mmCIF file of C-alpha atoms and ligand atoms in Angstrom:
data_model
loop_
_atom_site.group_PDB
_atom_site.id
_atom_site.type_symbol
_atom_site.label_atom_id
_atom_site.label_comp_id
_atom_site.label_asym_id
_atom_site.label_seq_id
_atom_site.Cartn_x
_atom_site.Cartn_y
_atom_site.Cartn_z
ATOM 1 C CA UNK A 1 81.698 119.080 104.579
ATOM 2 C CA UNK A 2 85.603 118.841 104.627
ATOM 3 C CA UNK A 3 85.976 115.262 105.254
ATOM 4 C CA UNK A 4 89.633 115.323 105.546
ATOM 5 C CA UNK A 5 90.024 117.929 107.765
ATOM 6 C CA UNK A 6 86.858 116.050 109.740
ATOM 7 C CA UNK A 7 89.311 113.149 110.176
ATOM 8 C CA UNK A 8 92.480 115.630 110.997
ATOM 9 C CA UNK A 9 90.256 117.134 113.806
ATOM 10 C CA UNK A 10 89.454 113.748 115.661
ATOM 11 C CA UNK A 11 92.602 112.039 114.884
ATOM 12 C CA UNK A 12 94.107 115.306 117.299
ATOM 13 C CA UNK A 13 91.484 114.997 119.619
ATOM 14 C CA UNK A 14 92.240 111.150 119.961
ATOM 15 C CA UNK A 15 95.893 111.366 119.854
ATOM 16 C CA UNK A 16 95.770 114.077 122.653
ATOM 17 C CA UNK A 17 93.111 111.867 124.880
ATOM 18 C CA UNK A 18 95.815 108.483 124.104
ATOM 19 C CA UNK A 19 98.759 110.375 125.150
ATOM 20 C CA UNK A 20 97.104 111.706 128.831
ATOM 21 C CA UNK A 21 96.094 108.185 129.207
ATOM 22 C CA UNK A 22 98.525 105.806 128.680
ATOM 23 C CA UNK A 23 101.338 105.099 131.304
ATOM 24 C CA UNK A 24 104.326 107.012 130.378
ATOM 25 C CA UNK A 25 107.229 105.481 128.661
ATOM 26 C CA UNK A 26 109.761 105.803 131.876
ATOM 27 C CA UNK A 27 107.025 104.500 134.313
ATOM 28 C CA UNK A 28 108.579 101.075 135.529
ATOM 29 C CA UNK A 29 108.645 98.837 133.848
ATOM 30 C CA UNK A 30 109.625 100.904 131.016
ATOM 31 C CA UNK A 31 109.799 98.482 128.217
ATOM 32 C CA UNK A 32 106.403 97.807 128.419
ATOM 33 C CA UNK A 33 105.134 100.989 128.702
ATOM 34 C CA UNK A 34 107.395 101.866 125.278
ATOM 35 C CA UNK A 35 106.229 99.129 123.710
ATOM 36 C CA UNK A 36 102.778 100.188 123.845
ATOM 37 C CA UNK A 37 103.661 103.501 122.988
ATOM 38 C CA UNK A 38 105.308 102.478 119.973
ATOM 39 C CA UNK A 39 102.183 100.489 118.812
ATOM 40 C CA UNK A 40 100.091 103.269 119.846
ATOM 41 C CA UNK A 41 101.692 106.158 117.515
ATOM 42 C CA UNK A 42 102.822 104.477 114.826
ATOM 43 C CA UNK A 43 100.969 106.283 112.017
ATOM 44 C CA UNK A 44 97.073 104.443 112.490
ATOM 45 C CA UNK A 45 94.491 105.882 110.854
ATOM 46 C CA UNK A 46 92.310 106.230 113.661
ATOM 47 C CA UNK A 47 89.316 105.199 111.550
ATOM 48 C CA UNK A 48 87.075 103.404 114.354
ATOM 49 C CA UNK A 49 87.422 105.765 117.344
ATOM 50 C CA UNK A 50 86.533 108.125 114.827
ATOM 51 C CA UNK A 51 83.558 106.569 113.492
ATOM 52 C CA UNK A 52 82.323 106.520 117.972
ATOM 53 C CA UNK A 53 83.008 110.276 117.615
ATOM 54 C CA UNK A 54 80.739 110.707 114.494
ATOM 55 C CA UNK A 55 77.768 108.779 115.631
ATOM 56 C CA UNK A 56 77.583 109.852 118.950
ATOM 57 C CA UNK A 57 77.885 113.699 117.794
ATOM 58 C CA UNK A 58 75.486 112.956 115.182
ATOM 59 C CA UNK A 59 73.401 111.569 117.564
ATOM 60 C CA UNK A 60 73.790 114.597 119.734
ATOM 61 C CA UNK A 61 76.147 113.983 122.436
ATOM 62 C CA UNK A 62 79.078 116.493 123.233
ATOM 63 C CA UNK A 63 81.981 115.351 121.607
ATOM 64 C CA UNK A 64 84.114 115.398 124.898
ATOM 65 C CA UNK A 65 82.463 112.783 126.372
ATOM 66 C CA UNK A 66 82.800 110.231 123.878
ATOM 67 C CA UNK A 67 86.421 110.247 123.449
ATOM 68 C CA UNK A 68 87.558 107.538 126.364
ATOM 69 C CA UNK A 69 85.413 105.253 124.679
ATOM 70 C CA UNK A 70 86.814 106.008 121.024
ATOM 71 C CA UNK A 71 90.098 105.579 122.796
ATOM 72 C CA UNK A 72 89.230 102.407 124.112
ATOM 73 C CA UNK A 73 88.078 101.058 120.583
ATOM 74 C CA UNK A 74 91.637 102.072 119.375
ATOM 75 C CA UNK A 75 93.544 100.316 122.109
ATOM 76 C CA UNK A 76 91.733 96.836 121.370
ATOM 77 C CA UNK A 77 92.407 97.569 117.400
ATOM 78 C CA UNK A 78 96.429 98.041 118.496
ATOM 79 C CA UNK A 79 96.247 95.331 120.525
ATOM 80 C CA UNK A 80 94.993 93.519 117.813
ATOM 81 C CA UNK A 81 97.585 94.313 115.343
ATOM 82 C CA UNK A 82 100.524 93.459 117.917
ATOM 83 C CA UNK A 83 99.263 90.166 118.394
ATOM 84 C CA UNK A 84 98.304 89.491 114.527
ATOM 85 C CA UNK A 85 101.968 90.595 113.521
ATOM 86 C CA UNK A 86 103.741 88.139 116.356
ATOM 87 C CA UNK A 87 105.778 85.211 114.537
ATOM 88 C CA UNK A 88 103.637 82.926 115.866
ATOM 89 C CA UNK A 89 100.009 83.972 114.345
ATOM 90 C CA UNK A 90 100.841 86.288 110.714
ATOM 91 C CA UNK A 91 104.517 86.839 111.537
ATOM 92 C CA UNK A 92 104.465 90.211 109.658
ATOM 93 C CA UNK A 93 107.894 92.105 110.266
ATOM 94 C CA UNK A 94 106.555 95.012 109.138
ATOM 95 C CA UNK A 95 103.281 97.376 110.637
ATOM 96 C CA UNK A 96 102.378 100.781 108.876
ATOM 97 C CA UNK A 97 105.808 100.773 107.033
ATOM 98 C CA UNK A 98 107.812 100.762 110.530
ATOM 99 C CA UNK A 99 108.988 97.502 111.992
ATOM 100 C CA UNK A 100 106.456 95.656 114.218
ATOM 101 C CA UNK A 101 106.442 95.665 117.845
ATOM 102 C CA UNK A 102 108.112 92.538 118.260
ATOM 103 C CA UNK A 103 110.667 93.727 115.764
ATOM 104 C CA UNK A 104 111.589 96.079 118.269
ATOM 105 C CA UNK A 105 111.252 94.827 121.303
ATOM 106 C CA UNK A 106 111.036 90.894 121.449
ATOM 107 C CA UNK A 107 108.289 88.830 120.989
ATOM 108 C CA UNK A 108 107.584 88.435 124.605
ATOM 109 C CA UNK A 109 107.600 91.785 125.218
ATOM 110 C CA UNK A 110 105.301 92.698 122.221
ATOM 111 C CA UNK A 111 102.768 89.772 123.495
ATOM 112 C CA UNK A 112 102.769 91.213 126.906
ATOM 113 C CA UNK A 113 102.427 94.745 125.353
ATOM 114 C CA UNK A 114 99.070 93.501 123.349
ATOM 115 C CA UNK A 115 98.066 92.235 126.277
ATOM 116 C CA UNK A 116 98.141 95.142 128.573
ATOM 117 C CA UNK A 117 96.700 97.602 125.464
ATOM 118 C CA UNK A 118 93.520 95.327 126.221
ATOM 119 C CA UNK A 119 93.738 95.516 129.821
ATOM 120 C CA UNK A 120 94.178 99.266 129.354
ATOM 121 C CA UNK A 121 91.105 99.134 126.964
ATOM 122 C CA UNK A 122 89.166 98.395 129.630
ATOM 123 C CA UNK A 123 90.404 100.728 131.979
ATOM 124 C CA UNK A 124 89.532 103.533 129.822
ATOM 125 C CA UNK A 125 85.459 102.511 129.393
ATOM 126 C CA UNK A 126 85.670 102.417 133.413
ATOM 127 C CA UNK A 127 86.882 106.240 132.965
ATOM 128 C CA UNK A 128 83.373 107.007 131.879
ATOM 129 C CA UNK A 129 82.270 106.639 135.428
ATOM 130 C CA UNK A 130 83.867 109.819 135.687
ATOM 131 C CA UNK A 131 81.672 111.750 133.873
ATOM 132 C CA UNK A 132 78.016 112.411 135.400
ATOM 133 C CA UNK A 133 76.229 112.468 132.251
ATOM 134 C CA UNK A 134 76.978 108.940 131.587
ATOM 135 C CA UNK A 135 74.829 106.548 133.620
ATOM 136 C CA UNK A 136 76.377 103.068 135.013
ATOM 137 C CA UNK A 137 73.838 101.548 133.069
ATOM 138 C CA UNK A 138 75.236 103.075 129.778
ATOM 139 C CA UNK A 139 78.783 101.814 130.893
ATOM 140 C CA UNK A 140 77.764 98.085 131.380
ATOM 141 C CA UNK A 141 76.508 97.772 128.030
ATOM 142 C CA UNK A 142 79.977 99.237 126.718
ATOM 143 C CA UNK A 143 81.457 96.684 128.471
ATOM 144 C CA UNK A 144 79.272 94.504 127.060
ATOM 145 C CA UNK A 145 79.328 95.072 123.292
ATOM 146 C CA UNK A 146 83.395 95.028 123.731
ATOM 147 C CA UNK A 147 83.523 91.882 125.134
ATOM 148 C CA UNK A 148 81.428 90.415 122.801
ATOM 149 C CA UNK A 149 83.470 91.842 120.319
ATOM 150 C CA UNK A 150 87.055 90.230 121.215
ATOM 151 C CA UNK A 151 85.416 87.095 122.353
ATOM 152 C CA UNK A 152 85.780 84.179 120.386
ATOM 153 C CA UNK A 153 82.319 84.684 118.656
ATOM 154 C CA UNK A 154 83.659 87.589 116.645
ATOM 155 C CA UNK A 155 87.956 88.827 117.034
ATOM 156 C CA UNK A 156 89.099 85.974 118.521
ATOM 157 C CA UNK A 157 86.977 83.462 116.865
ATOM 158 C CA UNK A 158 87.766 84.987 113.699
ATOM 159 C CA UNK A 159 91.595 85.108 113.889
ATOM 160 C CA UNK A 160 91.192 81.193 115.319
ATOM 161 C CA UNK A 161 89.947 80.795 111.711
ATOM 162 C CA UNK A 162 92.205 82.686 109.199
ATOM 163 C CA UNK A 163 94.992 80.071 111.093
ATOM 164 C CA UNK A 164 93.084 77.480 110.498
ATOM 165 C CA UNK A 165 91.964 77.925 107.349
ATOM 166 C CA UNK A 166 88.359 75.988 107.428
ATOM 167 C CA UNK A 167 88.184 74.186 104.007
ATOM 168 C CA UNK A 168 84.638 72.466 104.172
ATOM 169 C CA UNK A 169 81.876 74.109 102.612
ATOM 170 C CA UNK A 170 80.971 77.314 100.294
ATOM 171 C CA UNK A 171 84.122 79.049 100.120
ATOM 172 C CA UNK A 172 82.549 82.628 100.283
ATOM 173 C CA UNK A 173 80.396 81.665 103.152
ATOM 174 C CA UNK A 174 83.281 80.647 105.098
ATOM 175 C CA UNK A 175 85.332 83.985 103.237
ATOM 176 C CA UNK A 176 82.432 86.112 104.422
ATOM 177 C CA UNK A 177 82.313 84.844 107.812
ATOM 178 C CA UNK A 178 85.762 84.995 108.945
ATOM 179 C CA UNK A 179 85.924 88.831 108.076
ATOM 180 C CA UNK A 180 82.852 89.529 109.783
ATOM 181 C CA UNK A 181 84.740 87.952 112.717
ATOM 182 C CA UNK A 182 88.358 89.236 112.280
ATOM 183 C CA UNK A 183 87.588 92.525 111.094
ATOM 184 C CA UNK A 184 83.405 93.997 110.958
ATOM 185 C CA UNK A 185 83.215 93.096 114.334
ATOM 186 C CA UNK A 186 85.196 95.971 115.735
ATOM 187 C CA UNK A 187 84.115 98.118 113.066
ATOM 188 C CA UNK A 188 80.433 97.655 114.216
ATOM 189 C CA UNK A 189 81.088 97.653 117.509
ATOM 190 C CA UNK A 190 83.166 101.017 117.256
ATOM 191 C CA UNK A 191 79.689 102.486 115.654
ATOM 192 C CA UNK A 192 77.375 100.780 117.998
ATOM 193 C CA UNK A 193 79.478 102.535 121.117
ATOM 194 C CA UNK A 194 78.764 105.709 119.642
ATOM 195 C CA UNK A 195 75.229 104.724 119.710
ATOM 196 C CA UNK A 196 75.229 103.237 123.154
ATOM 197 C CA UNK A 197 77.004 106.372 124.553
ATOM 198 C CA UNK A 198 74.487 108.618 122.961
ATOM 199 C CA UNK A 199 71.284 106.156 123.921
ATOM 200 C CA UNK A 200 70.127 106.047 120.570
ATOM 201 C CA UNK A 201 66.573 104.737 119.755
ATOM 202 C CA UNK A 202 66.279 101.280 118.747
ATOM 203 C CA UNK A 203 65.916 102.378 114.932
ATOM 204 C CA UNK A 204 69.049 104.204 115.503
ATOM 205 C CA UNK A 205 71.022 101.588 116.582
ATOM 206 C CA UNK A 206 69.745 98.597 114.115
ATOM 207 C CA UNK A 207 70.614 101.440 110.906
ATOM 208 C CA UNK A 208 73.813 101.502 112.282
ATOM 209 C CA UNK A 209 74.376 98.007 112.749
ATOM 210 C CA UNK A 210 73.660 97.361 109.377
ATOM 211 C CA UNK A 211 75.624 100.335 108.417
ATOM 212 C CA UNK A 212 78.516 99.056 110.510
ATOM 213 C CA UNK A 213 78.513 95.473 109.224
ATOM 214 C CA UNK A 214 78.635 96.616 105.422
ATOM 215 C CA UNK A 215 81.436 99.132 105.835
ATOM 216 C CA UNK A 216 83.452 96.247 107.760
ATOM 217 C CA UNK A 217 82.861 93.754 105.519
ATOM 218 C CA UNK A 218 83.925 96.240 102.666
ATOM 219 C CA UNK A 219 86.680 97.246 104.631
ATOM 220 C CA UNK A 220 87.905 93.723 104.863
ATOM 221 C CA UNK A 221 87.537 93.032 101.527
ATOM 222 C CA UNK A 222 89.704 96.617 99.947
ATOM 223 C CA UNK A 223 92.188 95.682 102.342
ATOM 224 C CA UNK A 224 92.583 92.343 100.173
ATOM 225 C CA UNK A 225 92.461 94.156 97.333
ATOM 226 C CA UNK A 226 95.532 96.604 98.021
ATOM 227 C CA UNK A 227 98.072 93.950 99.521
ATOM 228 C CA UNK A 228 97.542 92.724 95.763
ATOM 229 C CA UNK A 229 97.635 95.575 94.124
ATOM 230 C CA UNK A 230 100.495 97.128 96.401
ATOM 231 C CA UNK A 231 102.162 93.157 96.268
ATOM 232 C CA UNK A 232 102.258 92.664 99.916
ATOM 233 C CA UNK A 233 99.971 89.634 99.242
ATOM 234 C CA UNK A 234 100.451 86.030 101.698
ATOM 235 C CA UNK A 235 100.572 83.412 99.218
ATOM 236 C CA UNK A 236 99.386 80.894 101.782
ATOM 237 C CA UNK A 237 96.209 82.982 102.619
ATOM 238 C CA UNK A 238 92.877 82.112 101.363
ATOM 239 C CA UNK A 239 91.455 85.893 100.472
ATOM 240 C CA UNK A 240 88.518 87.167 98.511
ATOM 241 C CA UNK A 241 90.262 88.348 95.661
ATOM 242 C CA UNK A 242 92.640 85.540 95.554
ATOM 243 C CA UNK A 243 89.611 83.162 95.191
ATOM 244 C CA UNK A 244 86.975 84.869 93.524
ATOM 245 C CA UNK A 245 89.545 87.921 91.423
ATOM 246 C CA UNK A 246 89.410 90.904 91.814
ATOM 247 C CA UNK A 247 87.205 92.356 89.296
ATOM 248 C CA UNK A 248 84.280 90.502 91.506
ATOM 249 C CA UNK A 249 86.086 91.509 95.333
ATOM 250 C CA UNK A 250 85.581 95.230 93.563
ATOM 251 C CA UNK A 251 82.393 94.616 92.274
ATOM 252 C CA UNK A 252 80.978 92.883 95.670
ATOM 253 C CA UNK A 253 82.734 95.788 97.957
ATOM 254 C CA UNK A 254 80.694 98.382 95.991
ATOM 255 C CA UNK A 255 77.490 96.649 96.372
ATOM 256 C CA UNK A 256 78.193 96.389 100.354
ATOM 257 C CA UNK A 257 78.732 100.256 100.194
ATOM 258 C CA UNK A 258 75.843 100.771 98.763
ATOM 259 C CA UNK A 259 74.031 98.715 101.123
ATOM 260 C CA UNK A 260 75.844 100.636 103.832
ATOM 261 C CA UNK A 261 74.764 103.848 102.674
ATOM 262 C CA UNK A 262 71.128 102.489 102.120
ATOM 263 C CA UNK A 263 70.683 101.843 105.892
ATOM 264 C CA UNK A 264 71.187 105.573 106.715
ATOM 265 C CA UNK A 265 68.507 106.944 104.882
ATOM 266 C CA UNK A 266 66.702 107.322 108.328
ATOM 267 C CA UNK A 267 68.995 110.221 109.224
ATOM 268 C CA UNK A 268 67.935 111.852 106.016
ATOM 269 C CA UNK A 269 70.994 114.736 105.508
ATOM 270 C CA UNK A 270 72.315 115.018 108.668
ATOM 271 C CA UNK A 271 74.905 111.882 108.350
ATOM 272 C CA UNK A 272 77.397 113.242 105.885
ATOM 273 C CA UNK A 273 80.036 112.304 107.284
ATOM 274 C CA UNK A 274 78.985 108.400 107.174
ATOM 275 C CA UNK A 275 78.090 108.595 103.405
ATOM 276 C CA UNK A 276 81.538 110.394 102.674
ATOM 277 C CA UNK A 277 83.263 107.681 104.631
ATOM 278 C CA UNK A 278 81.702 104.928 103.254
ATOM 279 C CA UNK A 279 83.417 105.927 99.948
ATOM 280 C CA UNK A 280 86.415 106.553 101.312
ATOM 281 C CA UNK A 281 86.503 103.133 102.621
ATOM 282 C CA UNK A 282 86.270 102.109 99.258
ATOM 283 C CA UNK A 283 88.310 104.377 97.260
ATOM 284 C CA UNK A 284 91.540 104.238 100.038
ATOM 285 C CA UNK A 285 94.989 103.099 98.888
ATOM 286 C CA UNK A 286 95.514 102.176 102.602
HETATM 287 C C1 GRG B 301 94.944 86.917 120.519
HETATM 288 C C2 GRG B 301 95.862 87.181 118.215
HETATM 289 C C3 GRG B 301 94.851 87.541 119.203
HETATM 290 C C4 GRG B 301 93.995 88.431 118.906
HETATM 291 C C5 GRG B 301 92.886 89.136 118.726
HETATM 292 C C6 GRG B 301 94.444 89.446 116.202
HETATM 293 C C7 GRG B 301 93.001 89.452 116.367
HETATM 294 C C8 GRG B 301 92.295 88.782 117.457
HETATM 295 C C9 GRG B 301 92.286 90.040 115.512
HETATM 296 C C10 GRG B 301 92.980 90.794 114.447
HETATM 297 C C11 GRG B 301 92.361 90.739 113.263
HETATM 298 C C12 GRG B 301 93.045 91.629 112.300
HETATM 299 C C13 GRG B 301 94.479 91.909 112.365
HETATM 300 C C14 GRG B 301 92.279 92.145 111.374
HETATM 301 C C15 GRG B 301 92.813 93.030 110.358
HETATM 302 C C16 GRG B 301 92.027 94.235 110.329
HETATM 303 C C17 GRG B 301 92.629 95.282 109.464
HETATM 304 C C18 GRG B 301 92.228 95.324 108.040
HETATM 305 C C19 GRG B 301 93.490 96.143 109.985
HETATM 306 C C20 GRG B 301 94.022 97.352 109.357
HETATM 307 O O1 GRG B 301 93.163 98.405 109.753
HETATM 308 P P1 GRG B 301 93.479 99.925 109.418
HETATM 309 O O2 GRG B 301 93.737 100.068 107.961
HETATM 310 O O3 GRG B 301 94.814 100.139 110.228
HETATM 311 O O4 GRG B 301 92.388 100.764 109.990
HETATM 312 P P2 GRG B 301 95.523 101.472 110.771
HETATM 313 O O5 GRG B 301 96.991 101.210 110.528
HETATM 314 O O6 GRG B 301 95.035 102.670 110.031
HETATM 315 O O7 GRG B 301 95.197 101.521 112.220
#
């Protein structure tokens, strides 16, 4: 397969679906509505709606009908980013090589902005009631796996932690849990909507999980690896590589990728795409 043009494809098809959707930028009150905008097209690499897309058309659901959820998955990852950036939590002026939302508008605009990306979120997982094939009970449990993953026992839980910086106990424990948290949650969750949508078999759904929770942990854990190697490292930030170098952070992300790509042996060739992103989730220099 031609995994780049694979992602070229869906990152249109998302792009187009986020552009219908989202209020447009002179609806009152504008700055808001820019704001969100500006968050929303600023370059992501659309990597978990995408993953929603592949698993439920590998799964055999139309491709249409998955993308408001894959939008939705995108909307909580902005909204993520705009409040991680804000002075107050990571205070990173910077986002994707463009100044941050609160840069450019104010910090109490960009707060408000996260805040309605998440409200808007939601509003596009009610848009599935829209579309006959997918039953109500379907769109509950998308509601449900979302929620579970901002809620404090995964997002918000793990962002609580990388400010607090928990000292007590095994350091990669602690390491390991906080980017399960902050980061494989929405990973796994993106992958686990594309099973939900497609009402996968139970089989299904636990491969994926465990697929899901590998790649996000590895995901986590190259992302480390680059702000070293590209020196956009925090000094006051407990990371993997920082604590345990980064010969063993490669070392350790490999083994989770293999692990990843263990877990779909149950779709025997028909995952491609998941294998070929696994690697690149490796391999990326961003
Ligand atoms: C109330 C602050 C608050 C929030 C929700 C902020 C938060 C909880 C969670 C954020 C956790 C966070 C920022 C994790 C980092 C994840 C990460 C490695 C992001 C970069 O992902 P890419 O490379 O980004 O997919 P692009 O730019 O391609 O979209």
């Amino acid at each position: 397969m031609d995994f780049k043009k694979y992602l070229d494809d869906k990152k249109k098809l998302i792009d187009q679906e986020l552009d219908l959707f989202l209020p447009m930028e002179d609806a009152d009150p504008s700055i808001i509505h820019k704001a969100m905008r500006y968050s929303v097209f600023s370059g992501g690499k659309r990597i978990r709606p995408i993953l929603t897309l592949a698993i439920a058309e590998l799964l055999g659901m139309d491709i249409k009908n998955t993308l408001h959820t894959a939008c939705s998955i995108e909307l909580i990852h902005t909204f993520s980013l705009v409040h991680d950036d804000l002075p107050s939590i990571d205070n990173d002026d910077f986002r994707r090589g463009k100044p941050s939302c609160h840069k450019v508008y104010g910090e109490a605009i960009a707060l408000l902005a996260g805040d309605a990306l998440l409200v808007n979120a939601y509003k596009m997982i009610l848009k599935n009631t829209e579309i006959k094939k997918i039953k109500k009970k379907t769109i509950l449990s998308l509601f449900e796996e979302m929620t579970r993953c901002v809620d404090t026992e995964n997002m918000l839980g793990g962002q609580v932690k990388d400010i607090i910086q928990e000292k007590i106990g095994d350091k990669k424990e602690i390491l390991c849990n906080l980017y399960k948290q902050k980061t494989a949650a929405l990973i796994c969750a993106s992958i686990r909507a594309g099973a939900i949508l497609a009402e996968s078999t139970k089989r299904e759904i636990k491969a994926l999980t465990k697929y899901g929770e590998c790649i996000g942990l590895a995901f986590q854990i190259t992302d480390d690896i680059l702000d070293i190697m590209q020196d956009q490292r925090n000094k006051n930030k407990i990371t993997y590589p920082g604590e345990f170098g980064l010969k063993t952070a490669k070392i350790d992300s490999e083994k989770l990728i293999k692990e990843a790509k263990d877990a779909l042996k149950i779709f025997n060739n028909k995952a491609d795409f998941l294998y070929e992103l696994a690697d690149y989730i490796f391999s990326r220099q961003r």
